mmCIF file of N, CA and C in Angstrom:
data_model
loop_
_atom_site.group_PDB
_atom_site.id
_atom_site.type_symbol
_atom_site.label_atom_id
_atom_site.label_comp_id
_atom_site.label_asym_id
_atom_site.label_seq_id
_atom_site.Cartn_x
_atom_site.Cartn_y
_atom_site.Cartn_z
ATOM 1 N N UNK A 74 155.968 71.781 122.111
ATOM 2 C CA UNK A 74 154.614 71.999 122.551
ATOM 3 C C UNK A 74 154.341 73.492 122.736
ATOM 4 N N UNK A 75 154.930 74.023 123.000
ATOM 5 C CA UNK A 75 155.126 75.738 123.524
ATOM 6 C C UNK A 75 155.177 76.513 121.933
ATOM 7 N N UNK A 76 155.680 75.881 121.052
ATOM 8 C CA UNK A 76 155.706 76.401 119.755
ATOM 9 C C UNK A 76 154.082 76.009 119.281
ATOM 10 N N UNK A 77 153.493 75.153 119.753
ATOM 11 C CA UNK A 77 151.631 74.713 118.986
ATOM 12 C C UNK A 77 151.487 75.667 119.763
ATOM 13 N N UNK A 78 151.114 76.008 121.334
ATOM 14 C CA UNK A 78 150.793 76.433 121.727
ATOM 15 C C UNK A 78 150.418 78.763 121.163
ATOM 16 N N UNK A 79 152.182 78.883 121.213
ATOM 17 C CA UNK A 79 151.915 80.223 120.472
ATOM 18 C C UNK A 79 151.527 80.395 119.154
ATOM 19 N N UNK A 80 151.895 78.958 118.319
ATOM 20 C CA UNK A 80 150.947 79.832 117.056
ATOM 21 C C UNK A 80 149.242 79.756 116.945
ATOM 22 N N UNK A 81 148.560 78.546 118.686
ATOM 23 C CA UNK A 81 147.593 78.418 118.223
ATOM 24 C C UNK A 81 146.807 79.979 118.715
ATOM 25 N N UNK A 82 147.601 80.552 119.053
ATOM 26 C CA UNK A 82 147.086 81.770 120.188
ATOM 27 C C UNK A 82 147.275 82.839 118.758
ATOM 28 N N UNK A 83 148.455 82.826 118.021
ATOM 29 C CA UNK A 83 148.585 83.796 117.116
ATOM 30 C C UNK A 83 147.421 84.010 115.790
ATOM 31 N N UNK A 84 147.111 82.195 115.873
ATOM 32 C CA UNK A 84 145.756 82.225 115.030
ATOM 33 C C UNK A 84 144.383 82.608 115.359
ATOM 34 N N UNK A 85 144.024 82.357 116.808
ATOM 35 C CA UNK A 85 143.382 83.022 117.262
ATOM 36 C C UNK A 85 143.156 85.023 117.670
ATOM 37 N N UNK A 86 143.946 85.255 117.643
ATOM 38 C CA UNK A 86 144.442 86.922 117.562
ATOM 39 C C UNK A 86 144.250 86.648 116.005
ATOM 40 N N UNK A 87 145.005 85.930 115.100
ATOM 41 C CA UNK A 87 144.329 86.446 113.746
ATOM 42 C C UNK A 87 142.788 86.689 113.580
ATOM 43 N N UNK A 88 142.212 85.557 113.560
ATOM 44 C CA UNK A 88 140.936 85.641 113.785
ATOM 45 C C UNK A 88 140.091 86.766 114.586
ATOM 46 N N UNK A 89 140.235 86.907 115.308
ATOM 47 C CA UNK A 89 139.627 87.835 116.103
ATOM 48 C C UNK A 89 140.430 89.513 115.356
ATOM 49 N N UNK A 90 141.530 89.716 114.853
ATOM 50 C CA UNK A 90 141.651 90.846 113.929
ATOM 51 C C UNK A 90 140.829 90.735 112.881
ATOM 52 N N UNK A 91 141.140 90.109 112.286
ATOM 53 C CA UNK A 91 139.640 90.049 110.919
ATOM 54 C C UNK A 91 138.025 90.224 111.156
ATOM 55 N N UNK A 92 137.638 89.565 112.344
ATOM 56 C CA UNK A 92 136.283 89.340 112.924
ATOM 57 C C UNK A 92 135.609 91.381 113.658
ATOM 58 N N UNK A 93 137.230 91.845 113.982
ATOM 59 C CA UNK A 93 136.856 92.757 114.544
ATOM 60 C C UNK A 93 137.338 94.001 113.483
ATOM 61 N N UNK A 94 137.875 94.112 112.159
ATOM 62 C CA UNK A 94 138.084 94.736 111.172
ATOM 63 C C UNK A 94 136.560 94.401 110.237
ATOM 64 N N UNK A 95 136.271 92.976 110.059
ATOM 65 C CA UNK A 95 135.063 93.346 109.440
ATOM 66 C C UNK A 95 133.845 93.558 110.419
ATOM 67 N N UNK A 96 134.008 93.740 111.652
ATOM 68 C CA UNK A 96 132.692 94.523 112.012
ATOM 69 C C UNK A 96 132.704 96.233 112.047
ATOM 70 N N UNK A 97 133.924 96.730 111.713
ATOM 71 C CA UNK A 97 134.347 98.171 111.489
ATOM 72 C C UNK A 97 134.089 98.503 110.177
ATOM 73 N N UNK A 98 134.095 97.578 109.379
ATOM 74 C CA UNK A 98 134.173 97.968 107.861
ATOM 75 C C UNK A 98 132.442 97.860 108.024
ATOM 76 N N UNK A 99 132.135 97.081 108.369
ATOM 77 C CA UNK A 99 130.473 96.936 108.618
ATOM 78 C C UNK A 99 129.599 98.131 109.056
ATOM 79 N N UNK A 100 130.183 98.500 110.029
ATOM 80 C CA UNK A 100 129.521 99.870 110.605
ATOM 81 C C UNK A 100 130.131 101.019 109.656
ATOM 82 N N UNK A 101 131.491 101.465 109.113
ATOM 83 C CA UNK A 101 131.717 102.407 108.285
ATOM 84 C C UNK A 101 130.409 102.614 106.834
ATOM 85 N N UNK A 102 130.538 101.310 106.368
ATOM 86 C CA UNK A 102 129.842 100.875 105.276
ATOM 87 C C UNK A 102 128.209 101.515 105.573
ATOM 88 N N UNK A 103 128.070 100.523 106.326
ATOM 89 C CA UNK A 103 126.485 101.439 106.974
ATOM 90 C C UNK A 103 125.966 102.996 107.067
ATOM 91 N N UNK A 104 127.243 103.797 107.838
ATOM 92 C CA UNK A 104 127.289 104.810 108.061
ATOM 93 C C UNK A 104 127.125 105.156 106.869
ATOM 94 N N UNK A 105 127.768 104.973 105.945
ATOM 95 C CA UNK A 105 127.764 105.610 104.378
ATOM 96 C C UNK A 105 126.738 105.522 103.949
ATOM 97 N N UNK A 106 125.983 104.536 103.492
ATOM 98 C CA UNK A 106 124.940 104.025 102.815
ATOM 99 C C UNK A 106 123.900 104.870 103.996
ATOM 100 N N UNK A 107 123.268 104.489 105.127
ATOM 101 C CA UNK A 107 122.568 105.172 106.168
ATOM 102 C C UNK A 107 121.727 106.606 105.060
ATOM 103 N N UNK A 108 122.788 108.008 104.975
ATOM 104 C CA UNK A 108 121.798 109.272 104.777
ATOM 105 C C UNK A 108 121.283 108.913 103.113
ATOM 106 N N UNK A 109 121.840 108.379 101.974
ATOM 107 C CA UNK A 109 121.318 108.117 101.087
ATOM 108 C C UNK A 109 120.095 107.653 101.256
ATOM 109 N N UNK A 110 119.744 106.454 101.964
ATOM 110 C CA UNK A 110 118.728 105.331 102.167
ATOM 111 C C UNK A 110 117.486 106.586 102.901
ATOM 112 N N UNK A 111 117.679 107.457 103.665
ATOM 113 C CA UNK A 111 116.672 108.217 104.607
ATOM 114 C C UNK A 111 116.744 109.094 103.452
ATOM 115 N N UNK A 112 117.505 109.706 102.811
ATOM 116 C CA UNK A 112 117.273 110.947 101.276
ATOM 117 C C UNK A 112 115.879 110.058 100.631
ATOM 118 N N UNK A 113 116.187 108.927 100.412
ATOM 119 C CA UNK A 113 116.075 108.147 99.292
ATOM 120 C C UNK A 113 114.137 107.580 99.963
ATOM 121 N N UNK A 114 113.608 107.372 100.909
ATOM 122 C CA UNK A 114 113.084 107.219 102.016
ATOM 123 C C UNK A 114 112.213 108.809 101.463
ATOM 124 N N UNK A 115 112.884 109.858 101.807
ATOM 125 C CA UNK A 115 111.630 110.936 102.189
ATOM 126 C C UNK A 115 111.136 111.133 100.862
ATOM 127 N N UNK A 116 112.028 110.945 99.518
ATOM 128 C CA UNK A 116 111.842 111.334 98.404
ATOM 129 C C UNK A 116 110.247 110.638 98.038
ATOM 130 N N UNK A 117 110.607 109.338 98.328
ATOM 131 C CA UNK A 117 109.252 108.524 98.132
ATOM 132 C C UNK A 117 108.367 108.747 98.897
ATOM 133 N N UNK A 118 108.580 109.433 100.194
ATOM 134 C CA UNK A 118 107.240 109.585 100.861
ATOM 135 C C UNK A 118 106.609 110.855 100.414
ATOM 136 N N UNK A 119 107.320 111.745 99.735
ATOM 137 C CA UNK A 119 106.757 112.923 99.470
ATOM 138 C C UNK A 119 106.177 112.820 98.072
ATOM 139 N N UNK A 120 106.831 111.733 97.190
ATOM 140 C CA UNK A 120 106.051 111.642 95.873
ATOM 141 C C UNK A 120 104.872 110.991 96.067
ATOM 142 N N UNK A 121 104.477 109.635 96.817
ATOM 143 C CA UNK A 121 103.681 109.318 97.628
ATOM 144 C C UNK A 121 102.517 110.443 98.004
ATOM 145 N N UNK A 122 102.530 111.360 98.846
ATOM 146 C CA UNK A 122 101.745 112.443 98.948
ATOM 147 C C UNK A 122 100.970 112.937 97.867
ATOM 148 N N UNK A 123 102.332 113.838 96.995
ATOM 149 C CA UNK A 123 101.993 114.228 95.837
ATOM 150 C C UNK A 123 100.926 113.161 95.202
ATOM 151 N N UNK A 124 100.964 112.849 94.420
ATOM 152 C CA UNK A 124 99.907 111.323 93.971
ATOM 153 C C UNK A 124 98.771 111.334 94.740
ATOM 154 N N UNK A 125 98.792 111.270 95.410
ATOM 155 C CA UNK A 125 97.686 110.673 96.809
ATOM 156 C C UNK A 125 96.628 111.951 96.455
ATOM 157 N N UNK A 126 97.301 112.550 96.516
ATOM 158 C CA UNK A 126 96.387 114.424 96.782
ATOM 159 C C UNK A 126 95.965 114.660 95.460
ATOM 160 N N UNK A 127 96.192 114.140 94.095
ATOM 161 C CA UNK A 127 95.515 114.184 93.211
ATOM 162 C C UNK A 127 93.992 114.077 93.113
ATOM 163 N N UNK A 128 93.208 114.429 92.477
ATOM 164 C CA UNK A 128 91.804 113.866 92.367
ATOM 165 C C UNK A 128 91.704 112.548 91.341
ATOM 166 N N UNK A 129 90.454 111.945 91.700
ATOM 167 C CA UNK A 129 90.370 110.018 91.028
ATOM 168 C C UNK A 129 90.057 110.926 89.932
ATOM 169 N N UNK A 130 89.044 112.056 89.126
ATOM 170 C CA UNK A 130 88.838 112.387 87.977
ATOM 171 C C UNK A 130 88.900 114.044 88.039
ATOM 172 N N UNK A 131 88.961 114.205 87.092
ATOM 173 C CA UNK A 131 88.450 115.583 86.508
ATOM 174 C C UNK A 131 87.130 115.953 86.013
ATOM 175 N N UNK A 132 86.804 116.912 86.593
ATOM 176 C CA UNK A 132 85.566 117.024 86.376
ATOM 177 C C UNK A 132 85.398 118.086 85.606
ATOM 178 N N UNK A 133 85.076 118.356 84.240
ATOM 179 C CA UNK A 133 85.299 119.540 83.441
ATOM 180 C C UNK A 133 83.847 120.560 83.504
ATOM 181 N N UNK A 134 83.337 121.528 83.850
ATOM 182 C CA UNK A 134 82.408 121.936 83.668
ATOM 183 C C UNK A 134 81.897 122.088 82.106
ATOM 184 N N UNK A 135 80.595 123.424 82.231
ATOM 185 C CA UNK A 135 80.253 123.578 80.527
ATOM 186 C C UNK A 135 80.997 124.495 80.264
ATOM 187 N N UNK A 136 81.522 124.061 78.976
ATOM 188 C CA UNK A 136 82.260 124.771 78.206
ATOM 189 C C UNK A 136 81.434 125.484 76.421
ATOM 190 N N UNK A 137 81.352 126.981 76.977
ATOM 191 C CA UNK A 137 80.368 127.268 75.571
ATOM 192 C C UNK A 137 81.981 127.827 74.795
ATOM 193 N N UNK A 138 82.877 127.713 75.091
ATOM 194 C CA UNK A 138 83.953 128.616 74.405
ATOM 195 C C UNK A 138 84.937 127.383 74.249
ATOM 196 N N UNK A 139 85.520 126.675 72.736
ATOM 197 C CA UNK A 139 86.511 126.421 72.488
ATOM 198 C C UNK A 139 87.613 126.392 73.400
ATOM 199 N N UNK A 140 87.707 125.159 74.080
ATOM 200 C CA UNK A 140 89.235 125.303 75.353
ATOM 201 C C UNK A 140 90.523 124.190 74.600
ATOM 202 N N UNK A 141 91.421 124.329 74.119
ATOM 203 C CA UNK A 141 92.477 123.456 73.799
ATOM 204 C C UNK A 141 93.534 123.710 74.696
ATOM 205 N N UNK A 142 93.996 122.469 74.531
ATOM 206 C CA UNK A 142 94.469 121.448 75.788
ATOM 207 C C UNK A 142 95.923 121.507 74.768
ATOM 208 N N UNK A 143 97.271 121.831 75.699
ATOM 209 C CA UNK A 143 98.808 121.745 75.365
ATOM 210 C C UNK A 143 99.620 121.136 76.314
ATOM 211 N N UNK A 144 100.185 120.219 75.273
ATOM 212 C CA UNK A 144 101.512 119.782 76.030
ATOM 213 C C UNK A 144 102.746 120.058 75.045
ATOM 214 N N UNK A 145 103.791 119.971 75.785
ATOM 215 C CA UNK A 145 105.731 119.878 74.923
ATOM 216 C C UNK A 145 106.183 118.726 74.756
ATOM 217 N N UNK A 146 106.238 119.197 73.108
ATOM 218 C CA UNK A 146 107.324 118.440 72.466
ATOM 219 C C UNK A 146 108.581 118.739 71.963
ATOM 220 N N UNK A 147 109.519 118.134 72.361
ATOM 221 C CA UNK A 147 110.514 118.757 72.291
ATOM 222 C C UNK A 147 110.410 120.448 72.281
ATOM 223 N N UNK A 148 109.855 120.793 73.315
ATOM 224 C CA UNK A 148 110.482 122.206 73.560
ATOM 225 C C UNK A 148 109.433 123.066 72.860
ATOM 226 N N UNK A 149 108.548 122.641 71.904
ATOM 227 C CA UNK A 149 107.762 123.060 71.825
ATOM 228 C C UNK A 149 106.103 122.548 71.511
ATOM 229 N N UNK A 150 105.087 123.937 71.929
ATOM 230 C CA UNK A 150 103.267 123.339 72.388
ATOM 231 C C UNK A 150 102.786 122.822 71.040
ATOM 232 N N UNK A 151 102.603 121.481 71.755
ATOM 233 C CA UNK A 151 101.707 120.843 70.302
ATOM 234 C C UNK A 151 100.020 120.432 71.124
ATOM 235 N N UNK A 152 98.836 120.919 70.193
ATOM 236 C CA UNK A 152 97.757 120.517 70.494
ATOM 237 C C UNK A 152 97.242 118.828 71.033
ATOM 238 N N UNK A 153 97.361 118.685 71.990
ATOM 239 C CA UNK A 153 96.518 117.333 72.391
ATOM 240 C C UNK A 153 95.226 117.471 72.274
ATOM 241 N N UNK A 154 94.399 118.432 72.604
ATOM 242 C CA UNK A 154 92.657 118.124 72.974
ATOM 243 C C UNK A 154 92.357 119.603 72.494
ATOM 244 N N UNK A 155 90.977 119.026 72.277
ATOM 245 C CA UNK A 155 90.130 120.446 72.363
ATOM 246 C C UNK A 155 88.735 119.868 72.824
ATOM 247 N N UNK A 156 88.175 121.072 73.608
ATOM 248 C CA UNK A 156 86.995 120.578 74.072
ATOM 249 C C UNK A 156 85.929 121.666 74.308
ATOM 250 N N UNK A 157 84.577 121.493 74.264
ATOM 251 C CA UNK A 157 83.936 122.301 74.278
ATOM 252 C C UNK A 157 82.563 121.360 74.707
ATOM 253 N N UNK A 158 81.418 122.378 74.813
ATOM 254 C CA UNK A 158 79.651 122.222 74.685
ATOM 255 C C UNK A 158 79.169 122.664 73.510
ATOM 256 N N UNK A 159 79.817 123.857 73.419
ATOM 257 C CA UNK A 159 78.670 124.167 71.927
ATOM 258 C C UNK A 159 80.500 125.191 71.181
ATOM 259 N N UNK A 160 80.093 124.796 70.274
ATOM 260 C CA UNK A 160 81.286 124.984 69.682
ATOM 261 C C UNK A 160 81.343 126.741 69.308
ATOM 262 N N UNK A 161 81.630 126.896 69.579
ATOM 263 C CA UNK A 161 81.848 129.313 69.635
ATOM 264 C C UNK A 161 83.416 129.125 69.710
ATOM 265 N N UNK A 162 83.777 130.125 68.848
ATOM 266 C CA UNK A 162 84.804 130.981 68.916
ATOM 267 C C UNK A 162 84.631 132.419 68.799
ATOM 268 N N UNK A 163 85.557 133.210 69.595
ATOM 269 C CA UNK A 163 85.644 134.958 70.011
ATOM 270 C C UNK A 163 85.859 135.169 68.447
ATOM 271 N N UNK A 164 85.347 136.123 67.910
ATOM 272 C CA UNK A 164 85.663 137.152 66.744
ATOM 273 C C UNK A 164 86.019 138.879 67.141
ATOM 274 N N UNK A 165 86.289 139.176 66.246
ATOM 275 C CA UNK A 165 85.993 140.438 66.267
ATOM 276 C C UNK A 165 84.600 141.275 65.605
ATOM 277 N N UNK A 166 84.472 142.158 65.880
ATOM 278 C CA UNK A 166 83.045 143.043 65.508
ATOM 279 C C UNK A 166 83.182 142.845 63.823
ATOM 280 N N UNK A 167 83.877 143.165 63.465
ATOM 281 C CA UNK A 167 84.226 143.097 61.572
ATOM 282 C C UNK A 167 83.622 141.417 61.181
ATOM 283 N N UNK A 168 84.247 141.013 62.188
ATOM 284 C CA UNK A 168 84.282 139.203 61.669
ATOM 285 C C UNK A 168 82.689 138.954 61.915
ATOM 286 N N UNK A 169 81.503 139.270 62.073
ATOM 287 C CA UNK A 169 80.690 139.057 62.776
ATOM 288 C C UNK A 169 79.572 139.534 61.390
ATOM 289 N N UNK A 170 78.516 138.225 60.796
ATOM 290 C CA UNK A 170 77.529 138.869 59.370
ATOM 291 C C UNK A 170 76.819 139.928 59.828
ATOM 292 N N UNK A 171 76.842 140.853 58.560
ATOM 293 C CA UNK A 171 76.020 141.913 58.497
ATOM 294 C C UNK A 171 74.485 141.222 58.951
ATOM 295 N N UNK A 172 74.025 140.052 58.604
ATOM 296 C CA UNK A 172 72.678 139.337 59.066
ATOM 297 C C UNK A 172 72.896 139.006 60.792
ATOM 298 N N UNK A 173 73.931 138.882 61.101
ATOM 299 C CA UNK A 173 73.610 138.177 62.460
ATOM 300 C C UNK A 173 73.773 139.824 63.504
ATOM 301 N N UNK A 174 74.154 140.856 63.276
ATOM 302 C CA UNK A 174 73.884 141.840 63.337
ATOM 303 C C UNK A 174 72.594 142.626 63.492
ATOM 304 N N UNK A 175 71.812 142.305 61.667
ATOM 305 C CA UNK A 175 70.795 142.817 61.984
ATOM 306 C C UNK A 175 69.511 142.391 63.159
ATOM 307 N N UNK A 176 70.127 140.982 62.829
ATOM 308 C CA UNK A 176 68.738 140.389 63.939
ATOM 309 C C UNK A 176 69.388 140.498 65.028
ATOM 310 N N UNK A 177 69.975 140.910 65.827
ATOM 311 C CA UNK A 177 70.766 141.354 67.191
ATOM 312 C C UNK A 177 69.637 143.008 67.408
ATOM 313 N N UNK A 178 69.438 143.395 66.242
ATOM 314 C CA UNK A 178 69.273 144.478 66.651
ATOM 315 C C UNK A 178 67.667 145.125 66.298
ATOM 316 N N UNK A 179 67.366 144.146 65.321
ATOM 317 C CA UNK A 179 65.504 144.112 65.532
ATOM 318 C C UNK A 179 65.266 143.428 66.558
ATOM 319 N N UNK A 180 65.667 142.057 67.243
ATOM 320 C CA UNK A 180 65.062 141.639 68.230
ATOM 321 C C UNK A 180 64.812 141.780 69.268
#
């Protein structure tokens, strides 16, 4: 009887080693995981922001001058957009008719 008795006590001490090893492994585990999860936490609250603070549209004013619009591809600017009101491009004085000249300068 004394022999049930100590192994029922030794099973119990087992138990209670395991019960109290996995609540250590529990809290280690936590601890670990824990600063990732709060990294992981501000990252989204700050992209969150970002986003938020965007405007719902763009509002483009008038455009009398040719404006094109760039993004990268692979590393280098390829044209997406162009946009304008009245379609002008800058020249130089040479580039400019001897007619559109003269009437610049009778009128």
């Amino acid at each position: 009887m004394a022999h049930s008795r100590s192994n029922s006590f030794s099973r119990a001490r087992a138990w209670g080693g395991v019960v109290a090893l996995g609540t250590l492994a529990g809290l280690l585990v936590t601890a670990m995981v824990m600063p990732v999860l709060l990294v992981t936490a501000s990252t989204v609250k700050t992209t969150v922001g970002i986003y938020d603070s965007l405007p719902d549209f763009i509002t483009i004013g008038r455009q009398p001058e040719q404006n094109r619009i760039f993004a990268t591809s692979d590393g280098e600017p390829v044209q997406i957009a162009t946009m304008f009101d009245q379609n002008r491009e800058e020249v130089s004085w040479t580039e400019v008719s001897d007619f559109a000249k003269d009437a610049a300068v009778s009128g």
